Amino acid sequence: MFKKVIIAEDLDAMNLGIQQVLKDLNIEDFQHSKFCDDAFLKIRAAINQNQPYDLLISDLSFKTDHRKADIANGDELIEKVRLLQPDIKIIAYSVEDKSYRIKSLFENAGVDAFVLKGLNSIEELKKAIHLVSTSDQKYISPEVASALQEKNNYEIDDVDIKILKYLSAGTSQDEIIELFKNSDIKPNSKSAVEKRLSKLKDFFKANNTVHLVSITKDMGII
């Protein structure tokens, strides 16, 4: 079982709930932070003191206040902590239920577990902590477990990435088509580009082009 845990959670009620879970599991050495920057500094300080944390439990969304935040959300915190301390176990604890985000947490951010906040989250958090402390298995809440099994026949390629990057820079669809034609990038017809955009929106469940760019930026695709 884990000996030293850090919690990154900005809601007091949730924070207290997580602390009670740790106490129930006889984990007494834990700290918490309401800010991602603060959590990261504590993790780095613990490493420098040769007393590293065994486990990070982090929310994904954090409310902003007057403080300037270098690490704005749990996704960024998890990514930075994984680079800083590759062997630390990480549990994402969130209300997020979008499959693409959950899948990205496992495949790109390397989390060990994802627990969905809800009616059964306390018991699920206990199960997740126990599982990742005793094995290399991953844990995901049953309600969103399908996120890791979802397959989509549409594969994103380099052309899709170029389209997304151009869109994020404010380039219009017509301008993208002209750039593709001038660079001999194919397909470069208006119908082909529109078809790709439509598939990308469906793939990421985006409401519109702006939403699509926002999603792909959040996921680190562009």
PDB file of C-alpha atoms in Angstrom:
ATOM      1  CA  MET A   1       0.000   0.000   0.000  1.00  0.00           C
ATOM      2  CA  PHE A   2       1.076   3.577  -0.620  1.00  0.00           C
ATOM      3  CA  LYS A   3       2.917   5.372   2.153  1.00  0.00           C
ATOM      4  CA  LYS A   4       2.934   8.972   0.917  1.00  0.00           C
ATOM      5  CA  VAL A   5       0.167  10.598  -1.142  1.00  0.00           C
ATOM      6  CA  ILE A   6      -0.536  14.058  -2.530  1.00  0.00           C
ATOM      7  CA  ILE A   7      -4.026  15.260  -3.485  1.00  0.00           C
ATOM      8  CA  ALA A   8      -4.642  18.016  -6.047  1.00  0.00           C
ATOM      9  CA  GLU A   9      -8.271  19.080  -5.579  1.00  0.00           C
ATOM     10  CA  ASP A  10      -9.765  22.561  -5.225  1.00  0.00           C
ATOM     11  CA  LEU A  11     -13.127  21.632  -3.676  1.00  0.00           C
ATOM     12  CA  ASP A  12     -13.032  21.201   0.095  1.00  0.00           C
ATOM     13  CA  ALA A  13     -15.820  18.615   0.222  1.00  0.00           C
ATOM     14  CA  MET A  14     -14.098  16.401  -2.358  1.00  0.00           C
ATOM     15  CA  ASN A  15     -10.759  16.889  -0.665  1.00  0.00           C
ATOM     16  CA  LEU A  16     -12.142  15.754   2.688  1.00  0.00           C
ATOM     17  CA  GLY A  17     -13.722  12.727   1.049  1.00  0.00           C
ATOM     18  CA  ILE A  18     -10.412  11.674  -0.492  1.00  0.00           C
ATOM     19  CA  GLN A  19      -8.629  12.168   2.822  1.00  0.00           C
ATOM     20  CA  GLN A  20     -11.156   9.914   4.554  1.00  0.00           C
ATOM     21  CA  VAL A  21     -10.560   7.230   1.923  1.00  0.00           C
ATOM     22  CA  LEU A  22      -6.823   7.391   2.624  1.00  0.00           C
ATOM     23  CA  LYS A  23      -7.424   7.135   6.379  1.00  0.00           C
ATOM     24  CA  ASP A  24      -9.709   4.134   5.848  1.00  0.00           C
ATOM     25  CA  LEU A  25      -6.838   2.498   3.965  1.00  0.00           C
ATOM     26  CA  ASN A  26      -4.447   3.332   6.833  1.00  0.00           C
ATOM     27  CA  ILE A  27      -2.514   5.861   4.768  1.00  0.00           C
ATOM     28  CA  GLU A  28      -1.609   8.622   7.203  1.00  0.00           C
ATOM     29  CA  ASP A  29       1.097  10.537   5.336  1.00  0.00           C
ATOM     30  CA  PHE A  30      -0.697  12.751   2.823  1.00  0.00           C
ATOM     31  CA  GLN A  31      -0.841  16.373   1.755  1.00  0.00           C
ATOM     32  CA  HIS A  32      -3.258  18.297  -0.385  1.00  0.00           C
ATOM     33  CA  SER A  33      -3.277  21.364  -2.558  1.00  0.00           C
ATOM     34  CA  LYS A  34      -5.991  23.470  -4.146  1.00  0.00           C
ATOM     35  CA  PHE A  35      -3.645  24.658  -6.897  1.00  0.00           C
ATOM     36  CA  CYS A  36      -1.776  22.657  -9.544  1.00  0.00           C
ATOM     37  CA  ASP A  37       1.345  24.824  -9.269  1.00  0.00           C
ATOM     38  CA  ASP A  38       1.495  24.231  -5.533  1.00  0.00           C
ATOM     39  CA  ALA A  39       1.028  20.477  -5.946  1.00  0.00           C
ATOM     40  CA  PHE A  40       3.840  20.348  -8.497  1.00  0.00           C
ATOM     41  CA  LEU A  41       6.201  22.302  -6.209  1.00  0.00           C
ATOM     42  CA  LYS A  42       5.455  19.909  -3.333  1.00  0.00           C
ATOM     43  CA  ILE A  43       6.164  16.900  -5.538  1.00  0.00           C
ATOM     44  CA  ARG A  44       9.446  18.409  -6.723  1.00  0.00           C
ATOM     45  CA  ALA A  45      10.470  19.343  -3.172  1.00  0.00           C
ATOM     46  CA  ALA A  46       9.721  15.818  -1.950  1.00  0.00           C
ATOM     47  CA  ILE A  47      11.969  14.383  -4.670  1.00  0.00           C
ATOM     48  CA  ASN A  48      14.788  16.770  -3.722  1.00  0.00           C
ATOM     49  CA  GLN A  49      14.438  15.660  -0.102  1.00  0.00           C
ATOM     50  CA  ASN A  50      14.627  11.984  -1.155  1.00  0.00           C
ATOM     51  CA  GLN A  51      11.131  11.474   0.227  1.00  0.00           C
ATOM     52  CA  PRO A  52       9.052  11.270  -2.965  1.00  0.00           C
ATOM     53  CA  TYR A  53       5.315  10.744  -3.078  1.00  0.00           C
ATOM     54  CA  ASP A  54       4.061   7.305  -4.102  1.00  0.00           C
ATOM     55  CA  LEU A  55       0.727   8.495  -5.465  1.00  0.00           C
ATOM     56  CA  LEU A  56      -0.887  11.593  -6.964  1.00  0.00           C
ATOM     57  CA  ILE A  57      -4.681  11.857  -6.927  1.00  0.00           C
ATOM     58  CA  SER A  58      -5.722  14.769  -9.125  1.00  0.00           C
ATOM     59  CA  ASP A  59      -8.882  16.417 -10.350  1.00  0.00           C
ATOM     60  CA  LEU A  60      -8.800  17.700 -13.927  1.00  0.00           C
ATOM     61  CA  SER A  61     -10.645  21.015 -13.624  1.00  0.00           C
ATOM     62  CA  PHE A  62      -9.549  23.802 -11.282  1.00  0.00           C
ATOM     63  CA  LYS A  63     -11.257  27.136 -10.717  1.00  0.00           C
ATOM     64  CA  THR A  64      -9.186  30.217 -11.475  1.00  0.00           C
ATOM     65  CA  ASP A  65      -8.667  33.104  -9.061  1.00  0.00           C
ATOM     66  CA  HIS A  66      -6.425  36.172  -8.866  1.00  0.00           C
ATOM     67  CA  ARG A  67      -3.292  34.023  -8.815  1.00  0.00           C
ATOM     68  CA  LYS A  68      -1.392  33.531 -12.083  1.00  0.00           C
ATOM     69  CA  ALA A  69      -1.238  29.804 -12.786  1.00  0.00           C
ATOM     70  CA  ASP A  70       1.596  28.232 -14.763  1.00  0.00           C
ATOM     71  CA  ILE A  71      -0.191  24.876 -14.605  1.00  0.00           C
ATOM     72  CA  ALA A  72      -3.846  25.569 -15.349  1.00  0.00           C
ATOM     73  CA  ASN A  73      -5.465  22.155 -15.013  1.00  0.00           C
ATOM     74  CA  GLY A  74      -5.057  18.560 -13.931  1.00  0.00           C
ATOM     75  CA  ASP A  75      -4.157  17.357 -17.421  1.00  0.00           C
ATOM     76  CA  GLU A  76      -1.114  19.637 -17.478  1.00  0.00           C
ATOM     77  CA  LEU A  77      -0.200  18.718 -13.897  1.00  0.00           C
ATOM     78  CA  ILE A  78      -0.333  14.997 -14.677  1.00  0.00           C
ATOM     79  CA  GLU A  79       1.805  15.475 -17.784  1.00  0.00           C
ATOM     80  CA  LYS A  80       4.461  17.482 -15.934  1.00  0.00           C
ATOM     81  CA  VAL A  81       4.528  15.163 -12.933  1.00  0.00           C
ATOM     82  CA  ARG A  82       4.885  12.096 -15.163  1.00  0.00           C
ATOM     83  CA  LEU A  83       7.966  13.692 -16.774  1.00  0.00           C
ATOM     84  CA  LEU A  84       9.379  14.756 -13.410  1.00  0.00           C
ATOM     85  CA  GLN A  85       8.749  11.468 -11.603  1.00  0.00           C
ATOM     86  CA  PRO A  86       8.067   8.673 -14.122  1.00  0.00           C
ATOM     87  CA  ASP A  87       7.463   5.972 -11.513  1.00  0.00           C
ATOM     88  CA  ILE A  88       4.801   7.794  -9.470  1.00  0.00           C
ATOM     89  CA  LYS A  89       1.311   6.296  -9.622  1.00  0.00           C
ATOM     90  CA  ILE A  90      -1.391   8.706 -10.807  1.00  0.00           C
ATOM     91  CA  ILE A  91      -5.158   8.525 -10.331  1.00  0.00           C
ATOM     92  CA  ALA A  92      -7.353  11.032 -12.169  1.00  0.00           C
ATOM     93  CA  TYR A  93     -10.506  11.760 -10.131  1.00  0.00           C
ATOM     94  CA  SER A  94     -12.997  13.808 -12.119  1.00  0.00           C
ATOM     95  CA  VAL A  95     -16.547  14.386 -13.345  1.00  0.00           C
ATOM     96  CA  GLU A  96     -15.208  14.281 -16.916  1.00  0.00           C
ATOM     97  CA  ASP A  97     -17.062  11.633 -18.905  1.00  0.00           C
ATOM     98  CA  LYS A  98     -16.011  12.355 -22.490  1.00  0.00           C
ATOM     99  CA  SER A  99     -14.477   9.194 -23.901  1.00  0.00           C
ATOM    100  CA  TYR A 100     -11.786  10.906 -25.979  1.00  0.00           C
ATOM    101  CA  ARG A 101     -10.445  12.762 -22.923  1.00  0.00           C
ATOM    102  CA  ILE A 102     -10.438   9.677 -20.722  1.00  0.00           C
ATOM    103  CA  LYS A 103      -8.734   7.634 -23.421  1.00  0.00           C
ATOM    104  CA  SER A 104      -6.122  10.368 -23.846  1.00  0.00           C
ATOM    105  CA  LEU A 105      -5.374  10.304 -20.119  1.00  0.00           C
ATOM    106  CA  PHE A 106      -4.412   6.635 -20.348  1.00  0.00           C
ATOM    107  CA  GLU A 107      -2.739   6.636 -23.749  1.00  0.00           C
ATOM    108  CA  ASN A 108      -0.977  10.013 -23.704  1.00  0.00           C
ATOM    109  CA  ALA A 109      -0.727  11.120 -20.066  1.00  0.00           C
ATOM    110  CA  GLY A 110      -0.046   7.662 -18.643  1.00  0.00           C
ATOM    111  CA  VAL A 111      -2.484   7.673 -15.725  1.00  0.00           C
ATOM    112  CA  ASP A 112      -2.860   4.451 -13.762  1.00  0.00           C
ATOM    113  CA  ALA A 113      -6.540   4.915 -12.977  1.00  0.00           C
ATOM    114  CA  PHE A 114      -9.534   7.077 -13.755  1.00  0.00           C
ATOM    115  CA  VAL A 115     -12.309   7.355 -11.171  1.00  0.00           C
ATOM    116  CA  LEU A 116     -15.501   9.139 -12.149  1.00  0.00           C
ATOM    117  CA  LYS A 117     -16.898  11.359  -9.407  1.00  0.00           C
ATOM    118  CA  GLY A 118     -20.413  10.230  -8.590  1.00  0.00           C
ATOM    119  CA  LEU A 119     -22.596   8.113  -6.349  1.00  0.00           C
ATOM    120  CA  ASN A 120     -20.114   5.235  -6.059  1.00  0.00           C
ATOM    121  CA  SER A 121     -16.891   7.200  -6.366  1.00  0.00           C
ATOM    122  CA  ILE A 122     -15.689   6.672  -2.784  1.00  0.00           C
ATOM    123  CA  GLU A 123     -15.752   2.888  -3.052  1.00  0.00           C
ATOM    124  CA  GLU A 124     -14.327   3.055  -6.564  1.00  0.00           C
ATOM    125  CA  LEU A 125     -11.486   5.262  -5.368  1.00  0.00           C
ATOM    126  CA  LYS A 126     -10.655   2.698  -2.692  1.00  0.00           C
ATOM    127  CA  LYS A 127     -10.609  -0.061  -5.305  1.00  0.00           C
ATOM    128  CA  ALA A 128      -8.436   2.014  -7.619  1.00  0.00           C
ATOM    129  CA  ILE A 129      -5.906   2.841  -4.902  1.00  0.00           C
ATOM    130  CA  HIS A 130      -5.684  -0.797  -3.819  1.00  0.00           C
ATOM    131  CA  LEU A 131      -5.334  -2.081  -7.382  1.00  0.00           C
ATOM    132  CA  VAL A 132      -2.634   0.317  -8.567  1.00  0.00           C
ATOM    133  CA  SER A 133      -0.700  -0.092  -5.311  1.00  0.00           C
ATOM    134  CA  THR A 134      -0.488  -3.858  -5.639  1.00  0.00           C
ATOM    135  CA  SER A 135      -0.192  -4.360  -9.403  1.00  0.00           C
ATOM    136  CA  ASP A 136       0.520  -2.742 -12.754  1.00  0.00           C
ATOM    137  CA  GLN A 137      -3.120  -3.080 -13.782  1.00  0.00           C
ATOM    138  CA  LYS A 138      -5.150  -0.035 -14.779  1.00  0.00           C
ATOM    139  CA  TYR A 139      -8.452   0.909 -13.167  1.00  0.00           C
ATOM    140  CA  ILE A 140     -11.332   2.792 -14.758  1.00  0.00           C
ATOM    141  CA  SER A 141     -14.816   3.427 -13.391  1.00  0.00           C
ATOM    142  CA  PRO A 142     -17.346   0.995 -14.907  1.00  0.00           C
ATOM    143  CA  GLU A 143     -19.568   3.855 -16.095  1.00  0.00           C
ATOM    144  CA  VAL A 144     -16.896   5.055 -18.512  1.00  0.00           C
ATOM    145  CA  ALA A 145     -14.953   1.829 -19.103  1.00  0.00           C
ATOM    146  CA  SER A 146     -16.159   1.727 -22.710  1.00  0.00           C
ATOM    147  CA  ALA A 147     -13.887   4.712 -23.419  1.00  0.00           C
ATOM    148  CA  LEU A 148     -10.879   2.392 -23.539  1.00  0.00           C
ATOM    149  CA  GLN A 149     -12.624  -0.124 -25.761  1.00  0.00           C
ATOM    150  CA  GLU A 150     -14.051   2.298 -28.292  1.00  0.00           C
ATOM    151  CA  LYS A 151     -12.627   1.906 -31.738  1.00  0.00           C
ATOM    152  CA  ASN A 152     -13.160   4.238 -34.625  1.00  0.00           C
ATOM    153  CA  ASN A 153     -12.404   3.349 -38.211  1.00  0.00           C
ATOM    154  CA  TYR A 154     -11.306   6.911 -38.887  1.00  0.00           C
ATOM    155  CA  GLU A 155      -7.568   7.352 -38.326  1.00  0.00           C
ATOM    156  CA  ILE A 156      -6.107  10.850 -38.040  1.00  0.00           C
ATOM    157  CA  ASP A 157      -3.230  11.436 -40.466  1.00  0.00           C
ATOM    158  CA  ASP A 158      -0.727  14.204 -41.253  1.00  0.00           C
ATOM    159  CA  VAL A 159      -3.165  16.015 -43.535  1.00  0.00           C
ATOM    160  CA  ASP A 160      -5.732  16.188 -40.717  1.00  0.00           C
ATOM    161  CA  ILE A 161      -3.068  17.599 -38.389  1.00  0.00           C
ATOM    162  CA  LYS A 162      -2.134  20.253 -40.965  1.00  0.00           C
ATOM    163  CA  ILE A 163      -5.790  21.251 -41.340  1.00  0.00           C
ATOM    164  CA  LEU A 164      -6.211  21.530 -37.575  1.00  0.00           C
ATOM    165  CA  LYS A 165      -3.034  23.582 -37.181  1.00  0.00           C
ATOM    166  CA  TYR A 166      -4.054  25.958 -39.947  1.00  0.00           C
ATOM    167  CA  LEU A 167      -7.503  26.377 -38.395  1.00  0.00           C
ATOM    168  CA  SER A 168      -5.983  27.082 -34.983  1.00  0.00           C
ATOM    169  CA  ALA A 169      -3.880  29.841 -36.592  1.00  0.00           C
ATOM    170  CA  GLY A 170      -7.019  31.477 -37.998  1.00  0.00           C
ATOM    171  CA  THR A 171      -6.573  30.285 -41.591  1.00  0.00           C
ATOM    172  CA  SER A 172      -9.858  30.004 -43.465  1.00  0.00           C
ATOM    173  CA  GLN A 173     -10.960  26.824 -45.195  1.00  0.00           C
ATOM    174  CA  ASP A 174     -10.517  28.386 -48.655  1.00  0.00           C
ATOM    175  CA  GLU A 175      -7.022  29.569 -47.710  1.00  0.00           C
ATOM    176  CA  ILE A 176      -6.131  26.060 -46.508  1.00  0.00           C
ATOM    177  CA  ILE A 177      -7.213  24.622 -49.850  1.00  0.00           C
ATOM    178  CA  GLU A 178      -5.005  27.134 -51.722  1.00  0.00           C
ATOM    179  CA  LEU A 179      -2.035  26.381 -49.438  1.00  0.00           C
ATOM    180  CA  PHE A 180      -2.501  22.666 -50.059  1.00  0.00           C
ATOM    181  CA  LYS A 181      -2.648  23.176 -53.825  1.00  0.00           C
ATOM    182  CA  ASN A 182       0.455  25.390 -53.823  1.00  0.00           C
ATOM    183  CA  SER A 183       2.345  22.814 -51.745  1.00  0.00           C
ATOM    184  CA  ASP A 184       0.984  19.891 -53.781  1.00  0.00           C
ATOM    185  CA  ILE A 185      -0.614  18.390 -50.659  1.00  0.00           C
ATOM    186  CA  LYS A 186      -3.412  15.996 -51.550  1.00  0.00           C
ATOM    187  CA  PRO A 187      -6.329  15.751 -51.286  1.00  0.00           C
ATOM    188  CA  ASN A 188      -6.791  19.466 -51.835  1.00  0.00           C
ATOM    189  CA  SER A 189     -10.270  19.821 -53.317  1.00  0.00           C
ATOM    190  CA  LYS A 190     -12.927  21.749 -51.449  1.00  0.00           C
ATOM    191  CA  SER A 191     -15.142  18.666 -51.052  1.00  0.00           C
ATOM    192  CA  ALA A 192     -12.243  16.559 -49.729  1.00  0.00           C
ATOM    193  CA  VAL A 193     -11.272  19.131 -47.097  1.00  0.00           C
ATOM    194  CA  GLU A 194     -14.913  19.605 -46.058  1.00  0.00           C
ATOM    195  CA  LYS A 195     -15.311  15.826 -45.751  1.00  0.00           C
ATOM    196  CA  ARG A 196     -12.229  15.584 -43.541  1.00  0.00           C
ATOM    197  CA  LEU A 197     -13.479  18.413 -41.330  1.00  0.00           C
ATOM    198  CA  SER A 198     -16.847  16.708 -40.977  1.00  0.00           C
ATOM    199  CA  LYS A 199     -15.202  13.414 -39.961  1.00  0.00           C
ATOM    200  CA  LEU A 200     -12.940  15.185 -37.480  1.00  0.00           C
ATOM    201  CA  LYS A 201     -15.945  16.863 -35.858  1.00  0.00           C
ATOM    202  CA  ASP A 202     -17.698  13.510 -35.580  1.00  0.00           C
ATOM    203  CA  PHE A 203     -14.570  11.794 -34.259  1.00  0.00           C
ATOM    204  CA  PHE A 204     -14.032  14.367 -31.502  1.00  0.00           C
ATOM    205  CA  LYS A 205     -17.754  15.012 -30.951  1.00  0.00           C
ATOM    206  CA  ALA A 206     -17.196  18.710 -31.659  1.00  0.00           C
ATOM    207  CA  ASN A 207     -20.140  21.063 -32.106  1.00  0.00           C
ATOM    208  CA  ASN A 208     -18.343  23.295 -34.598  1.00  0.00           C
ATOM    209  CA  THR A 209     -14.899  24.175 -35.950  1.00  0.00           C
ATOM    210  CA  VAL A 210     -13.980  26.390 -32.984  1.00  0.00           C
ATOM    211  CA  HIS A 211     -14.940  23.593 -30.607  1.00  0.00           C
ATOM    212  CA  LEU A 212     -12.882  21.133 -32.683  1.00  0.00           C
ATOM    213  CA  VAL A 213      -9.766  23.296 -32.438  1.00  0.00           C
ATOM    214  CA  SER A 214     -10.284  23.717 -28.693  1.00  0.00           C
ATOM    215  CA  ILE A 215     -10.630  19.970 -28.141  1.00  0.00           C
ATOM    216  CA  THR A 216      -7.557  19.056 -30.163  1.00  0.00           C
ATOM    217  CA  LYS A 217      -5.511  21.729 -28.392  1.00  0.00           C
ATOM    218  CA  ASP A 218      -6.602  20.381 -25.012  1.00  0.00           C
ATOM    219  CA  MET A 219      -5.532  16.902 -26.067  1.00  0.00           C
ATOM    220  CA  GLY A 220      -2.137  18.127 -27.248  1.00  0.00           C
ATOM    221  CA  ILE A 221      -2.749  17.071 -30.844  1.00  0.00           C
ATOM    222  CA  ILE A 222      -1.921  20.565 -32.100  1.00  0.00           C
TER     223      ILE A 222
END
